[in-house]
XYZ file of C-alpha atoms in Angstrom:
396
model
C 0.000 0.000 0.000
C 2.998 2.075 -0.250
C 3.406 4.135 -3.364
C 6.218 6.543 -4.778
C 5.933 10.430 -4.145
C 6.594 13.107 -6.797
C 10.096 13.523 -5.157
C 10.744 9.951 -5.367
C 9.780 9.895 -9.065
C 11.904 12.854 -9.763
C 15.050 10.907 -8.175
C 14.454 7.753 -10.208
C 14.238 9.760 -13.152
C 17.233 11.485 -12.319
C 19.283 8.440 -12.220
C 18.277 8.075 -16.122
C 18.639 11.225 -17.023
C 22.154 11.547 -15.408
C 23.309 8.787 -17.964
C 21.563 10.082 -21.113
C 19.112 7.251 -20.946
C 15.938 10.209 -21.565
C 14.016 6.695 -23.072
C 13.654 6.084 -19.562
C 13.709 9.862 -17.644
C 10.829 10.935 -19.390
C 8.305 8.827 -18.218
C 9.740 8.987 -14.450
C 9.946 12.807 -14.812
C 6.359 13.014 -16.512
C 5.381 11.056 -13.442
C 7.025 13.529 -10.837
C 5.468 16.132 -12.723
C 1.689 15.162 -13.096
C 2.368 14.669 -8.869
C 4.101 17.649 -7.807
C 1.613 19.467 -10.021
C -1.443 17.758 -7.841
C 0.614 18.901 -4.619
C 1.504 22.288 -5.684
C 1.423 25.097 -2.959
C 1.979 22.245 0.175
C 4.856 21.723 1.727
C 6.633 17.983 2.468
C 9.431 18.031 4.581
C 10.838 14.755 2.957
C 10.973 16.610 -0.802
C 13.878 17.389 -2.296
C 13.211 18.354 -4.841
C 10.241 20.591 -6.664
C 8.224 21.015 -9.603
C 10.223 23.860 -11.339
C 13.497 20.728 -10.441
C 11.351 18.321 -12.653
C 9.640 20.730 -15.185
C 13.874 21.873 -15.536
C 14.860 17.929 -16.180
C 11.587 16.520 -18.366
C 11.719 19.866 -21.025
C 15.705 19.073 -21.377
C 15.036 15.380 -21.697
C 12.179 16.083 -24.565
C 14.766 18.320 -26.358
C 17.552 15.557 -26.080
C 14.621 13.395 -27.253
C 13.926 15.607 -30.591
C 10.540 17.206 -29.260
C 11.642 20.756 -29.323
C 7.848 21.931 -28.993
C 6.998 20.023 -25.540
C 10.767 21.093 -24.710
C 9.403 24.621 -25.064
C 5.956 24.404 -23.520
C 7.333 22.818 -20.251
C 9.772 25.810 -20.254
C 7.506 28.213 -20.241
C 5.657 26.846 -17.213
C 8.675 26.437 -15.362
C 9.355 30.436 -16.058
C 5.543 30.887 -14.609
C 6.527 29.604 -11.625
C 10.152 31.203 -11.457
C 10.429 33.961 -14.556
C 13.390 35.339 -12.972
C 15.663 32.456 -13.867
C 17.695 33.695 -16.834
C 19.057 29.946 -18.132
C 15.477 28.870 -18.541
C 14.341 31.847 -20.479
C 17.722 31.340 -22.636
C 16.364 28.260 -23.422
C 13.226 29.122 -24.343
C 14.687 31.535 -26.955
C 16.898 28.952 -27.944
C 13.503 26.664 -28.873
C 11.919 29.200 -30.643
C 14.022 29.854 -32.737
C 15.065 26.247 -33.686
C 11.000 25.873 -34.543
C 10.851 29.381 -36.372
C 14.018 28.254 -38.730
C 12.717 24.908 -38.683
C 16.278 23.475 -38.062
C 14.738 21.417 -35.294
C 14.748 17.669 -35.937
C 11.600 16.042 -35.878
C 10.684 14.151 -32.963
C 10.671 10.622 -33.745
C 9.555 7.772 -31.514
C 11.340 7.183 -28.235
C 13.918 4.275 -28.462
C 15.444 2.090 -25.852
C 19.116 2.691 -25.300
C 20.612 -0.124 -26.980
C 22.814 -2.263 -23.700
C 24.808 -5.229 -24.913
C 24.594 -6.451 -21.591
C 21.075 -7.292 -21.608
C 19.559 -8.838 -24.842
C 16.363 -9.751 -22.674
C 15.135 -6.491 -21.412
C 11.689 -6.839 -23.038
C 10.873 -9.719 -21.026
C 12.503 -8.162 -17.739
C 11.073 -5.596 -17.552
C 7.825 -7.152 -18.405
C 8.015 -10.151 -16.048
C 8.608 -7.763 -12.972
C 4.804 -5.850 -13.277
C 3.229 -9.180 -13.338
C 1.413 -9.872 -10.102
C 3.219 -12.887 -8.465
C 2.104 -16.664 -8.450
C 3.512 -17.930 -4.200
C 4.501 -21.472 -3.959
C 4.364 -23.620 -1.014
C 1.166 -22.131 0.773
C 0.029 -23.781 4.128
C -3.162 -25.622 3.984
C -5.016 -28.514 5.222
C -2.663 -31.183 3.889
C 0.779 -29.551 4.540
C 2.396 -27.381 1.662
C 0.562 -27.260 -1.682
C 2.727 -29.005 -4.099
C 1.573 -26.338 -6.556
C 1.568 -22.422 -7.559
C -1.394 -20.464 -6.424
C -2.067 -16.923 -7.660
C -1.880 -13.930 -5.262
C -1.575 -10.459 -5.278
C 1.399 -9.174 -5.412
C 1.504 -6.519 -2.573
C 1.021 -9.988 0.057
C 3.950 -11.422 -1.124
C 7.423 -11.853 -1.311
C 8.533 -12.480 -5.283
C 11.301 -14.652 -5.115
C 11.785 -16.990 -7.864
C 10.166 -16.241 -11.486
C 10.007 -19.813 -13.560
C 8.797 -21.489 -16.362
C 4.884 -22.586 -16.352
C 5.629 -26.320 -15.771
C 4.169 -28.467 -18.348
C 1.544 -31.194 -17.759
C 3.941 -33.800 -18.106
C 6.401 -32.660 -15.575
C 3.854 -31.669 -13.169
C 3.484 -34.989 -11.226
C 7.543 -34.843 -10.623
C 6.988 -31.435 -8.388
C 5.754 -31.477 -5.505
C 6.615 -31.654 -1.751
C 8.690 -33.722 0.799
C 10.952 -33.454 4.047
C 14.537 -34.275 3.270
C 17.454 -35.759 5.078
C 20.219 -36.321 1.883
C 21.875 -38.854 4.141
C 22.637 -36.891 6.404
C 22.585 -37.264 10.100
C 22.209 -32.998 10.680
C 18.947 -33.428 9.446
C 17.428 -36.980 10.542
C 15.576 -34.778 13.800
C 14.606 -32.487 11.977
C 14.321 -32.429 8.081
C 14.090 -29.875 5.595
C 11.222 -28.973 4.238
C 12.067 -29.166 0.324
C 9.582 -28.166 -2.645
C 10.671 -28.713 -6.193
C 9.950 -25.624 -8.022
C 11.200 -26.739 -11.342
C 12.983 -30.047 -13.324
C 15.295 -28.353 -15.718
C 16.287 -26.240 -14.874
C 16.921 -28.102 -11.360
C 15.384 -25.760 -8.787
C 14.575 -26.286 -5.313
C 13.059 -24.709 -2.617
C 13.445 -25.233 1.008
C 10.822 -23.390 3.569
C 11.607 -22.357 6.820
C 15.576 -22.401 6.152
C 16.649 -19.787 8.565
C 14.477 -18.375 11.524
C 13.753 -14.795 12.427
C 16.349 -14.501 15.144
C 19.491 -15.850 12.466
C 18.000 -13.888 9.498
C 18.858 -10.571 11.920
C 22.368 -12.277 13.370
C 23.532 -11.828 9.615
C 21.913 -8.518 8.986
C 23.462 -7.399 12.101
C 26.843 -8.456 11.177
C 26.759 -7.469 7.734
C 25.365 -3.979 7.728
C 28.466 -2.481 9.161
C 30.317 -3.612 6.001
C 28.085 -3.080 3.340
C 30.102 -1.784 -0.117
C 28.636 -1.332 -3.790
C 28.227 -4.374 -5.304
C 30.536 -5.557 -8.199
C 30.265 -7.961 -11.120
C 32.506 -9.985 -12.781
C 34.142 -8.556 -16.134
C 36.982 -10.848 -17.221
C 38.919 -11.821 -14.801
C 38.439 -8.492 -13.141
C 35.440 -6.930 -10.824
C 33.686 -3.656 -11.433
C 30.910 -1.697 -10.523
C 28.065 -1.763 -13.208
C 24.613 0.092 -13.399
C 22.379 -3.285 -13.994
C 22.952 -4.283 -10.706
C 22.348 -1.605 -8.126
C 22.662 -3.265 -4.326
C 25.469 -3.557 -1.399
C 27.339 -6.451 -0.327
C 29.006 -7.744 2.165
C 31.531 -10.924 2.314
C 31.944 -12.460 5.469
C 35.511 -12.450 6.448
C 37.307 -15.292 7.858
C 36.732 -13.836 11.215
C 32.770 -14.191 11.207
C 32.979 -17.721 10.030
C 33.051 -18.531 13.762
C 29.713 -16.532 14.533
C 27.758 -19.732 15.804
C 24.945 -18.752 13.291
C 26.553 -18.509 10.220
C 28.721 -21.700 11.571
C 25.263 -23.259 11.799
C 23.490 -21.673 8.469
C 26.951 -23.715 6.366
C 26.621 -26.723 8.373
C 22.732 -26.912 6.906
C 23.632 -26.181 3.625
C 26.195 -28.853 3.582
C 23.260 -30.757 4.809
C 20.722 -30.403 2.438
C 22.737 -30.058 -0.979
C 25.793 -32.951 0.514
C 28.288 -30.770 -0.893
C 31.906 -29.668 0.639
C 31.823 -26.823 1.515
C 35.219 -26.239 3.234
C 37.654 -23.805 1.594
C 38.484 -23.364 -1.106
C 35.794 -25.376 -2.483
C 33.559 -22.937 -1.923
C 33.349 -18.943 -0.441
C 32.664 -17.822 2.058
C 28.902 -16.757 3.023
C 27.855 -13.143 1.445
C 24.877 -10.963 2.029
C 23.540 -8.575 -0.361
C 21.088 -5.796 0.513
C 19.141 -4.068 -2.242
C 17.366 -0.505 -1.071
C 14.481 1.721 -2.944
C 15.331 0.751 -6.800
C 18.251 -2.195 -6.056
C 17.256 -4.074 -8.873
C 19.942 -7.333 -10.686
C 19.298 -7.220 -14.572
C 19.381 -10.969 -16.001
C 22.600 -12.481 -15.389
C 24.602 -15.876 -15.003
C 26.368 -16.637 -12.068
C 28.490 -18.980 -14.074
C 31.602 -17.668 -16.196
C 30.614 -17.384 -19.882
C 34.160 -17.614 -20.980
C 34.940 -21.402 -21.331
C 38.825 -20.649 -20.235
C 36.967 -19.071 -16.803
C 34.468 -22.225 -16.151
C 37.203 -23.730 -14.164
C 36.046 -20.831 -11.259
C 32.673 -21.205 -11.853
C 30.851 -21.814 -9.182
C 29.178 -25.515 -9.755
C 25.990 -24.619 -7.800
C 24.894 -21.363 -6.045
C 22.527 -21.059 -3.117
C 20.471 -17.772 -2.360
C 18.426 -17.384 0.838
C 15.933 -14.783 1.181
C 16.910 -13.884 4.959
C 14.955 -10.770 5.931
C 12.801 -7.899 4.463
C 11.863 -5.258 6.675
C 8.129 -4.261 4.628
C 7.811 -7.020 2.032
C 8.349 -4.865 -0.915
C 6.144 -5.439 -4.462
C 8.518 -7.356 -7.002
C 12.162 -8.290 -5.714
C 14.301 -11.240 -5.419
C 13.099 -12.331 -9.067
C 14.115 -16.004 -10.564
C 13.383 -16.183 -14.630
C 14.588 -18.316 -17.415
C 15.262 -16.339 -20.607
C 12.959 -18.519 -23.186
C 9.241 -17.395 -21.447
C 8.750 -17.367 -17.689
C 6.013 -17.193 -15.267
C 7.108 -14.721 -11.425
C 6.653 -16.979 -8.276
C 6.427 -15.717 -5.268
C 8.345 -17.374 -1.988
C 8.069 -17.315 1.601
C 9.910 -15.324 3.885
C 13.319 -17.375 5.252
C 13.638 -20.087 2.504
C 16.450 -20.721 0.373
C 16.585 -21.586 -3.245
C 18.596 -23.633 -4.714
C 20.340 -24.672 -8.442
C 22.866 -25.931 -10.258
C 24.250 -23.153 -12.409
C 26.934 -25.914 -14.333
C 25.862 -29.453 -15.938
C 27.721 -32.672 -14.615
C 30.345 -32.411 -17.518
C 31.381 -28.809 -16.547
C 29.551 -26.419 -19.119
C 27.293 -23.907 -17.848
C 23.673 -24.289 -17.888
C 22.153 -22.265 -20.235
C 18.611 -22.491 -18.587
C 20.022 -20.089 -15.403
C 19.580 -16.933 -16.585
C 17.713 -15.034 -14.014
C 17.177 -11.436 -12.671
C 16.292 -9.428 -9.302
C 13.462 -7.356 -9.855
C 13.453 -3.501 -8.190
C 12.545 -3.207 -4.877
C 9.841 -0.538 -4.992
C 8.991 -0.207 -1.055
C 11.476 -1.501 1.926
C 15.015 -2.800 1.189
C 15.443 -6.433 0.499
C 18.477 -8.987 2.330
C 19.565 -11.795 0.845
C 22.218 -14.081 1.681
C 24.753 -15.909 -0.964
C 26.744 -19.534 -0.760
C 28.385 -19.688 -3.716
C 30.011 -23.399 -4.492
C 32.716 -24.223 -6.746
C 33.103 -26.865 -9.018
C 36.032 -27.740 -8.024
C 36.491 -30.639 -4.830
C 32.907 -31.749 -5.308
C 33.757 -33.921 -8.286
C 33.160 -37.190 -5.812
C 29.915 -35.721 -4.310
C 28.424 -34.525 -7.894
C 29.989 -37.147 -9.851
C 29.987 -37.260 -14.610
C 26.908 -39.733 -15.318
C 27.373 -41.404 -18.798
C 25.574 -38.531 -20.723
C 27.954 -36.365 -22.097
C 25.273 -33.879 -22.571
C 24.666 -33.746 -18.905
């Protein structure tokens, strides 16, 4: 029930317009517009920013854009409003004169930068205003072995996957889990197969309240910007906006993230001992934190070798259960799920013979309300070669 204020609006379109991207300031600005110009004449402490700020932004963006004439007419209302400022009103000669020579361009249609980071934008974008389909509901008989739809602003989206077909649907379902292992014989985990292939599963109840705010606790101090992998190097990048945190060496001994890795080992019967794996990181992603479709495998084939041979994300805390975050989605059509609070996800990101999985693309949607936490165990390939063994397939 939370929505965005002008001011807010103003600052998302800002981001945009900082980079040149006016495809995407415009309709923020336009937004932050319509709003302050509802609100006009009261005063919020929380602004700011103001109307003449976004009138200012949009009529640059339109003339960037090629639409000298709305450039012009927003101009002249921000000059209503403050006639005294002389850049404005050099602008607005500027216009009118471009339109009475006619050496203006003519406004075509608006076109998406072009990012060759992201060749599945379209369906990004458009999978994260979907309302949410939540997975694993309580009911009479346990956990529902399959999605129900809900409305989006009661839930949690954490995974986005692909509408199982008929014939796969009697393989998902729900069960409690031991793997073998003794950790888990009193008390087993709660495991709900979300999808076959790609292999993803979903385990309820994975952390509790009071560990999900251990690891927040020891994490927030050390928050930094995020970083991806380019090459063999790391470097910011502006499709994905969060903070992260890597536990050192030194917090491996907290008894609850001691306890967190000892479960994981549990449930996926991997080794997780270094190096053969990292050590546990938490991300937190604020008003806007967003994760554009990406691999967490290498796509280089000489960098597979430091792939990661599965990855584990647990949704540990979020403070007002945000619309849209947390977002799971294969690339070739995809359906948003939404999880519980707590659980952990789980997939292979490599096949058996060491190539990675095409089928793991997947995203985090924007956080438009609250800030989201999620916690990382990232696995390597390497050392597990006994545990997650070649089968005879060589396409596996």
């Amino acid at each position: 029930r939370v929505s965005l204020s002008a001011d807010d609006c103003f600052h998302v379109g800002k981001v945009a317009y900082d980079t040149g991207d006016y495809y995407h300031s415009i309709a923020w600005l336009e937004e932050a517009v319509g709003l302050f110009r509802l609100s006009y004449g009261s005063w919020n402490p929380e602004d700011r920013s103001s109307l003449e700020d976004a009138l200012d932004h949009l009529a640059f963006s339109y003339f960037m854009a090629g639409n000298i004439s709305h450039a012009l007419s927003l101009s002249r209302e921000f000059l209503h409003y403050d006639p005294s400022n002389q850049r404005v009103a050099r602008n607005v000669a500027k216009y009118e004169k471009l339109l009475e020579t006619g050496t203006a361009a003519s406004a075509g249609p608006l076109r998406r930068p072009n990012g060759t980071h992201l060749q599945s934008r379209d369906t990004y974008e458009e999978l994260c205003q979907r309302p949410g389909v939540q997975v694993g509901l309580a009911g009479a008989g346990g956990m529902v072995p399959h999605p129900t739809p809900v409305l989006p602003s009661h839930t949690l989206l954490c995974p986005l996957s692909l509408q199982p077909t008929p014939e796969r649907l009697p393989h998902l379902g729900c069960s409690y889990e031991t793997n073998g292992s003794p950790y888990l014989l009193l008390q087993p985990a709660k495991k709900e197969m979300v999808q076959i292939q790609p292999y993803v599963a979903l385990y309820h109840d994975f952390v509790s309240d009071a560990e999900a705010e251990t690891i927040k606790r020891l994490a927030g101090p050390w928050l930094q910007r995020s970083v991806v992998a380019s090459g063999e190097k790391q470097q910011k990048a502006e499709y994905r906006i969060s903070k992260r945190w890597g536990a050192p060496a030194a917090h491996t001994a907290d008894p609850v993230v001691r306890a967190l890795e000892q479960r994981i080992a549990a449930v996926t019967g991997l080794d997780l001992r270094p190096p053969y794996a990292e050590y546990l990181q938490v991300v937190n992603y604020g008003l806007g934190g967003h994760y554009e479709p990406h691999f967490d495998h290498a796509t280089v084939r000489e960098l597979l070798g430091w792939s990661w041979g599965g990855s584990w994300l647990s949704p540990l805390f979020c403070g007002s259960k945000p619309q849209f975050w947390g977002s799971w989605f294969h690339f070739r059509g995809a359906k948003p799920l939404s999880a519980p609070q707590n659980a952990a996800l789980f997939w292979w990101n490599l096949r058996r013979n060491g190539d990675g999985d095409g089928d793991t693309l997947h995203a985090g949607c924007p956080v438009l309300a609250g800030d989201k936490w999620v916690a990382n165990k990232w696995i390597h390939e390497h050392g597990q070669e006994f545990r997650r063994p070649c089968s005879a397939d060589p396409r596996d």
